[in-house]
Every structure is written in structure tokens, then in C-alpha cells.
Coordinates of N, CA and C in Angstrom, one line a residue:
M1 N 36.3 -30.7 -41.2 CA 36.1 -29.2 -41.1 C 35.6 -29.0 -39.6
A2 N 36.3 -27.9 -39.0 CA 36.0 -27.5 -37.6 C 34.6 -26.8 -37.5
I3 N 34.1 -26.9 -36.5 CA 32.6 -26.4 -36.2 C 33.0 -25.0 -35.6
S4 N 32.3 -23.9 -36.0 CA 32.6 -22.6 -35.6 C 31.3 -22.3 -34.8
V5 N 31.4 -21.7 -33.7 CA 30.2 -21.3 -32.8 C 30.3 -19.8 -32.4
C6 N 29.4 -19.0 -32.6 CA 29.4 -17.7 -32.2 C 28.5 -17.5 -31.0
V7 N 29.1 -16.9 -29.9 CA 28.2 -16.6 -28.7 C 28.2 -15.0 -28.6
V8 N 27.0 -14.6 -28.5 CA 26.7 -13.1 -28.3 C 26.5 -12.8 -26.9
G9 N 27.4 -11.9 -26.5 CA 27.4 -11.4 -25.1 C 28.6 -11.9 -24.3
A10 N 29.2 -11.1 -23.5 CA 30.4 -11.4 -22.8 C 30.2 -11.2 -21.2
G11 N 28.8 -11.3 -20.9 CA 28.6 -11.3 -19.5 C 28.6 -12.6 -18.9
V12 N 28.1 -12.8 -17.8 CA 28.1 -14.2 -17.0 C 27.7 -15.2 -17.9
I13 N 26.4 -15.0 -18.5 CA 25.8 -16.1 -19.2 C 26.6 -16.4 -20.5
G14 N 26.9 -15.4 -21.3 CA 27.7 -15.6 -22.5 C 29.1 -16.3 -22.3
L15 N 29.9 -15.8 -21.3 CA 31.2 -16.4 -21.0 C 31.0 -17.8 -20.4
S16 N 30.0 -18.0 -19.6 CA 29.7 -19.5 -19.1 C 29.4 -20.4 -20.3
T17 N 28.6 -19.9 -21.1 CA 28.2 -20.6 -22.3 C 29.4 -21.0 -23.2
A18 N 30.2 -20.0 -23.5 CA 31.5 -20.2 -24.3 C 32.3 -21.2 -23.6
F19 N 32.5 -21.0 -22.4 CA 33.3 -21.9 -21.5 C 32.8 -23.4 -21.6
Q20 N 31.6 -23.5 -21.4 CA 30.9 -24.9 -21.4 C 31.1 -25.6 -22.8
I21 N 30.8 -24.8 -23.8 CA 30.9 -25.4 -25.2 C 32.5 -25.8 -25.3
L22 N 33.4 -25.0 -25.0 CA 34.8 -25.4 -25.3 C 35.3 -26.6 -24.4
Q23 N 34.7 -26.6 -23.1 CA 35.0 -27.7 -22.1 C 34.4 -29.0 -22.8
N24 N 33.3 -29.0 -23.3 CA 32.7 -30.2 -23.8 C 33.1 -30.5 -25.3
N25 N 33.7 -29.5 -26.0 CA 33.9 -29.8 -27.4 C 35.3 -28.9 -27.6
P26 N 36.3 -29.4 -27.2 CA 37.6 -28.7 -27.4 C 38.0 -28.4 -28.8
Q27 N 37.5 -29.2 -29.8 CA 37.7 -29.1 -31.2 C 37.0 -27.9 -31.8
Y28 N 36.0 -27.3 -31.2 CA 35.2 -26.3 -31.7 C 36.0 -24.9 -31.6
H29 N 35.7 -24.2 -32.6 CA 36.2 -22.8 -32.6 C 35.2 -21.8 -32.2
V30 N 35.3 -21.3 -30.9 CA 34.3 -20.4 -30.3 C 34.7 -18.9 -30.4
T31 N 33.8 -18.1 -31.1 CA 34.0 -16.7 -31.1 C 33.0 -16.0 -30.2
I32 N 33.3 -15.0 -29.5 CA 32.6 -14.1 -28.6 C 32.4 -12.8 -29.1
I33 N 31.1 -12.4 -29.5 CA 30.9 -11.0 -29.9 C 30.1 -10.3 -28.8
A34 N 30.6 -9.1 -28.5 CA 29.8 -8.3 -27.5 C 30.2 -6.8 -27.7
D35 N 29.2 -5.9 -27.4 CA 29.6 -4.5 -27.5 C 30.5 -4.1 -26.3
K36 N 30.5 -4.8 -25.2 CA 31.3 -4.5 -24.0 C 31.9 -5.8 -23.4
F37 N 33.1 -5.6 -22.9 CA 33.7 -6.7 -22.2 C 34.2 -6.2 -20.8
A38 N 34.5 -7.2 -20.0 CA 35.0 -6.8 -18.6 C 36.0 -5.7 -18.7
S39 N 36.0 -4.7 -18.0 CA 35.4 -4.2 -16.9 C 34.2 -3.2 -17.3
N40 N 33.7 -3.4 -18.2 CA 32.5 -2.5 -18.8 C 31.2 -3.1 -18.8
T41 N 31.0 -4.3 -18.1 CA 29.7 -4.9 -18.2 C 29.1 -5.0 -16.8
T42 N 27.9 -5.2 -16.7 CA 27.3 -5.3 -15.3 C 27.7 -6.5 -14.6
S43 N 28.0 -7.7 -15.4 CA 28.5 -8.9 -14.8 C 29.8 -8.7 -14.0
E44 N 30.5 -7.7 -14.5 CA 31.8 -7.4 -13.7 C 31.6 -7.1 -12.3
V45 N 30.6 -6.4 -12.0 CA 30.3 -6.0 -10.6 C 29.1 -6.6 -10.1
A46 N 28.2 -6.9 -10.8 CA 26.9 -7.5 -10.2 C 27.0 -8.9 -9.9
G47 N 27.7 -9.7 -10.6 CA 27.9 -11.2 -10.5 C 26.6 -11.8 -10.9
A48 N 26.5 -13.1 -10.6 CA 25.3 -13.9 -10.9 C 24.9 -14.6 -9.6
I49 N 23.6 -14.6 -9.4 CA 23.0 -15.4 -8.3 C 22.4 -16.7 -8.8
I50 N 22.7 -17.7 -8.3 CA 21.9 -19.0 -8.7 C 21.1 -19.5 -7.5
Q51 N 19.9 -19.6 -7.7 CA 18.8 -20.0 -6.8 C 17.7 -20.7 -7.5
P52 N 17.2 -21.8 -7.0 CA 16.1 -22.2 -7.8 C 14.9 -21.3 -7.8
E53 N 14.1 -21.2 -9.0 CA 13.0 -20.3 -9.0 C 11.9 -20.8 -8.3
V54 N 11.2 -20.0 -7.5 CA 10.1 -20.6 -6.7 C 8.9 -20.8 -7.7
L55 N 8.3 -21.9 -7.8 CA 7.2 -22.4 -8.5 C 6.0 -22.2 -7.5
E56 N 4.9 -21.7 -8.1 CA 3.7 -21.5 -7.3 C 2.9 -22.8 -7.5
N57 N 2.6 -23.4 -6.3 CA 1.8 -24.7 -6.4 C 2.3 -25.7 -7.4
P58 N 3.6 -26.0 -7.3 CA 4.1 -26.9 -8.4 C 3.7 -28.4 -8.2
E59 N 3.6 -29.0 -9.4 CA 3.4 -30.4 -9.5 C 4.7 -31.1 -9.2
N60 N 4.7 -32.4 -8.6 CA 5.9 -33.1 -8.3 C 6.8 -33.2 -9.6
S61 N 6.2 -33.4 -10.9 CA 7.0 -33.5 -12.0 C 7.8 -32.3 -12.3
E62 N 7.2 -31.1 -12.0 CA 7.8 -29.8 -12.2 C 9.0 -29.7 -11.2
I63 N 8.8 -30.1 -10.1 CA 9.9 -30.0 -9.0 C 11.0 -30.9 -9.5
D64 N 10.8 -32.1 -9.9 CA 11.6 -33.0 -10.3 C 12.5 -32.4 -11.5
L65 N 11.8 -31.9 -12.5 CA 12.4 -31.3 -13.7 C 13.4 -30.2 -13.3
Q66 N 12.9 -29.3 -12.3 CA 13.7 -28.2 -11.9 C 15.0 -28.7 -11.2
K67 N 14.8 -29.7 -10.4 CA 16.0 -30.3 -9.8 C 17.0 -30.9 -10.7
Q68 N 16.5 -31.6 -11.6 CA 17.3 -32.2 -12.7 C 18.1 -31.2 -13.4
R69 N 17.6 -29.9 -13.6 CA 18.4 -28.8 -14.2 C 19.2 -28.1 -13.3
F70 N 18.8 -27.8 -12.1 CA 19.5 -27.0 -11.1 C 20.8 -27.6 -10.6
M71 N 20.5 -28.8 -10.1 CA 21.7 -29.5 -9.4 C 22.9 -29.7 -10.3
P72 N 22.8 -30.1 -11.6 CA 24.0 -30.2 -12.4 C 24.7 -28.7 -12.5
T73 N 23.8 -27.8 -12.7 CA 24.4 -26.4 -12.8 C 25.2 -26.0 -11.6
L74 N 24.6 -26.3 -10.4 CA 25.2 -25.9 -9.2 C 26.5 -26.5 -9.0
E75 N 26.4 -27.9 -9.3 CA 27.7 -28.7 -9.2 C 28.8 -28.2 -10.1
W76 N 28.4 -27.9 -11.3 CA 29.3 -27.4 -12.3 C 30.0 -26.1 -11.9
I77 N 29.2 -25.2 -11.3 CA 29.7 -24.0 -10.9 C 30.6 -24.2 -9.7
A78 N 30.3 -25.2 -8.8 CA 31.1 -25.3 -7.6 C 32.4 -26.0 -8.1
S79 N 32.4 -26.8 -9.0 CA 33.7 -27.3 -9.6 C 34.6 -26.4 -10.1
I80 N 34.0 -25.5 -10.9 CA 35.0 -24.3 -11.5 C 35.5 -23.4 -10.5
S81 N 34.7 -23.2 -9.5 CA 35.1 -22.2 -8.4 C 36.2 -22.9 -7.6
E82 N 36.3 -24.2 -7.5 CA 37.4 -24.8 -6.7 C 38.6 -24.9 -7.6
E83 N 38.5 -25.0 -8.9 CA 39.8 -25.1 -9.7 C 40.7 -24.0 -9.6
N84 N 40.3 -22.8 -9.7 CA 41.3 -21.7 -9.6 C 40.5 -20.5 -9.3
P85 N 40.0 -20.3 -8.1 CA 39.1 -19.2 -7.7 C 39.6 -17.8 -7.9
H86 N 40.8 -17.5 -7.8 CA 41.3 -16.1 -8.1 C 41.5 -15.9 -9.5
L87 N 41.6 -16.8 -10.4 CA 41.6 -16.6 -11.7 C 40.4 -16.6 -12.5
N88 N 39.4 -17.4 -12.1 CA 38.1 -17.6 -12.8 C 37.1 -16.7 -12.3
G89 N 37.2 -16.0 -11.2 CA 36.3 -15.1 -10.7 C 35.1 -15.7 -10.1
V90 N 35.0 -17.0 -10.0 CA 33.8 -17.6 -9.4 C 34.1 -17.9 -7.9
Q91 N 33.1 -17.3 -7.1 CA 33.2 -17.4 -5.7 C 31.9 -17.8 -5.2
H92 N 31.8 -18.5 -4.0 CA 30.6 -18.8 -3.4 C 30.4 -17.8 -2.3
L93 N 29.2 -17.0 -2.2 CA 28.9 -16.0 -1.3 C 27.6 -16.4 -0.8
Q94 N 27.5 -16.1 0.5 CA 26.3 -16.4 1.2 C 25.1 -15.4 0.8
L95 N 23.9 -15.8 0.4 CA 22.8 -15.0 -0.1 C 21.8 -15.1 1.0
F96 N 21.1 -14.0 1.4 CA 20.0 -13.9 2.3 C 18.8 -13.4 1.6
S97 N 17.7 -14.2 1.8 CA 16.3 -13.7 1.3 C 15.5 -13.3 2.5
Y98 N 15.1 -12.1 2.6 CA 14.5 -11.6 3.7 C 13.0 -11.4 3.4
F99 N 12.0 -11.8 4.2 CA 10.6 -11.7 4.0 C 10.0 -11.1 5.3
N100 N 9.1 -10.2 5.1 CA 8.5 -9.6 6.4 C 7.5 -10.6 7.1
E101 N 6.8 -11.4 6.2 CA 6.0 -12.4 6.8 C 6.6 -13.8 6.9
K102 N 6.1 -14.4 7.9 CA 6.7 -15.8 8.1 C 6.2 -16.8 6.9
R103 N 7.1 -17.5 6.4 CA 6.8 -18.4 5.3 C 7.3 -19.9 5.6
P104 N 6.7 -20.9 5.0 CA 7.2 -22.2 5.2 C 8.5 -22.3 4.5
D105 N 9.4 -23.2 4.8 CA 10.6 -23.5 4.2 C 10.3 -23.9 2.6
P106 N 11.1 -23.5 1.8 CA 10.9 -23.7 0.3 C 11.3 -25.2 0.1
Y107 N 10.5 -25.7 -1.0 CA 10.7 -27.1 -1.4 C 12.1 -27.5 -1.7
W108 N 12.8 -26.4 -2.1 CA 14.3 -26.6 -2.6 C 15.3 -26.4 -1.5
K109 N 14.9 -26.2 -0.2 CA 15.9 -26.0 0.7 C 17.0 -27.0 0.9
D110 N 16.8 -28.2 0.6 CA 17.9 -29.3 0.7 C 18.9 -29.2 -0.6
W111 N 18.5 -28.4 -1.5 CA 19.3 -28.4 -2.8 C 20.6 -27.4 -2.7
V112 N 20.3 -26.4 -1.9 CA 21.3 -25.4 -1.8 C 22.2 -25.6 -0.6
P113 N 23.5 -25.2 -0.6 CA 24.4 -25.4 0.5 C 24.0 -24.5 1.6
A114 N 23.9 -25.0 2.9 CA 23.7 -24.2 4.2 C 22.5 -23.4 4.2
F115 N 21.4 -23.8 3.7 CA 20.1 -23.1 3.9 C 19.8 -23.2 5.3
R116 N 19.4 -21.9 5.9 CA 18.8 -21.7 7.2 C 18.0 -20.6 7.4
R117 N 17.4 -20.6 8.4 CA 16.5 -19.4 8.8 C 17.5 -18.4 9.6
V118 N 17.2 -17.1 9.5 CA 18.0 -16.0 10.2 C 17.7 -16.3 11.8
T119 N 18.6 -16.0 12.5 CA 18.4 -16.0 14.0 C 17.6 -14.8 14.4
A120 N 17.1 -14.8 15.6 CA 16.3 -13.6 16.1 C 17.2 -12.3 16.1
M121 N 18.6 -12.5 16.5 CA 19.4 -11.4 16.4 C 19.6 -10.8 15.0
E122 N 19.8 -11.7 14.1 CA 19.9 -11.2 12.7 C 18.6 -10.5 12.2
K123 N 17.5 -11.1 12.6 CA 16.2 -10.5 12.2 C 16.1 -9.0 12.8
N124 N 16.4 -8.9 14.1 CA 16.4 -7.6 14.6 C 17.4 -6.6 14.0
L125 N 18.5 -7.1 13.6 CA 19.5 -6.2 12.9 C 18.9 -5.7 11.6
L126 N 18.3 -6.7 10.8 CA 17.7 -6.5 9.5 C 16.5 -5.5 9.6
A127 N 15.6 -5.7 10.6 CA 14.4 -4.9 10.8 C 14.9 -3.5 11.2
G128 N 15.9 -3.3 11.9 CA 16.4 -2.0 12.2 C 17.5 -1.3 11.3
N129 N 17.7 -2.0 10.2 CA 18.7 -1.5 9.3 C 19.9 -1.2 9.9
N130 N 20.4 -2.0 10.9 CA 21.7 -1.6 11.5 C 22.8 -2.5 10.9
I131 N 22.7 -3.1 9.8 CA 23.8 -3.9 9.1 C 24.4 -3.1 8.1

């Protein structure tokens, strides 16, 4: 007897969940139920941002657990974005987090591709809203 799975929601999370279930269990029957589908969802235009959550005063075990969960997710997203980027809609875009006060580098800076601080010119452009 085939296993049937119902995924509720057709946004980024729902479709990613359904995709992952089918990729790992091709014999499953997956049904997606949603009140809206593309192009009527916020995921269609907003997209998804993946970045480690900033933990306040984390224990080393919490950081290790977060890395164990984050890195495979990031690698999986990277793999599907390379397969057929124009068909699957997954693209890597650069994300900037801008803070008014100087902060130390986050503990997860080596986990994300191309982490860097903004240059003085970029900071001036951001401060003047000239971008």
C-alpha cells in the first residue's frame, strides 16, 4: 500500500517540504493543499532568506546543533539551485544586514558564502540612502 502525505501550503516552505519528501521517498503520493498557488502567494515575490538565527549568548552545544541543521539545508538549497535555476526558481542573491552600531562578526560568519563587512563607500551610500 502506498503512503500518502498531505502538505498544507504552497509557499516556499510547503513546496520545499513536498519536494524533499518526494526526493527522499519517490514511492510516496504527495498532495499539496493551499488556498493560493503561484502567482498569488507572497513566496512568489518575496522569496525566502536563509541565514542562521542569531543566538544571544549561546552555549557551544547550541552553536553545534544550529550548524548541524543549517549547513545541510544550505547545501541542499545550493544543489537544487545548480540543477536547473531557470526552472526551479532558486537563485543565490547577496544579502546585506546593515547595523548603525559596530558589532563583532557573528559566530556563523564562516558558514555562509562570501560573508564580509561593507566597505567605507558602501557604508556612506547606505547612510545617505543614495542606493
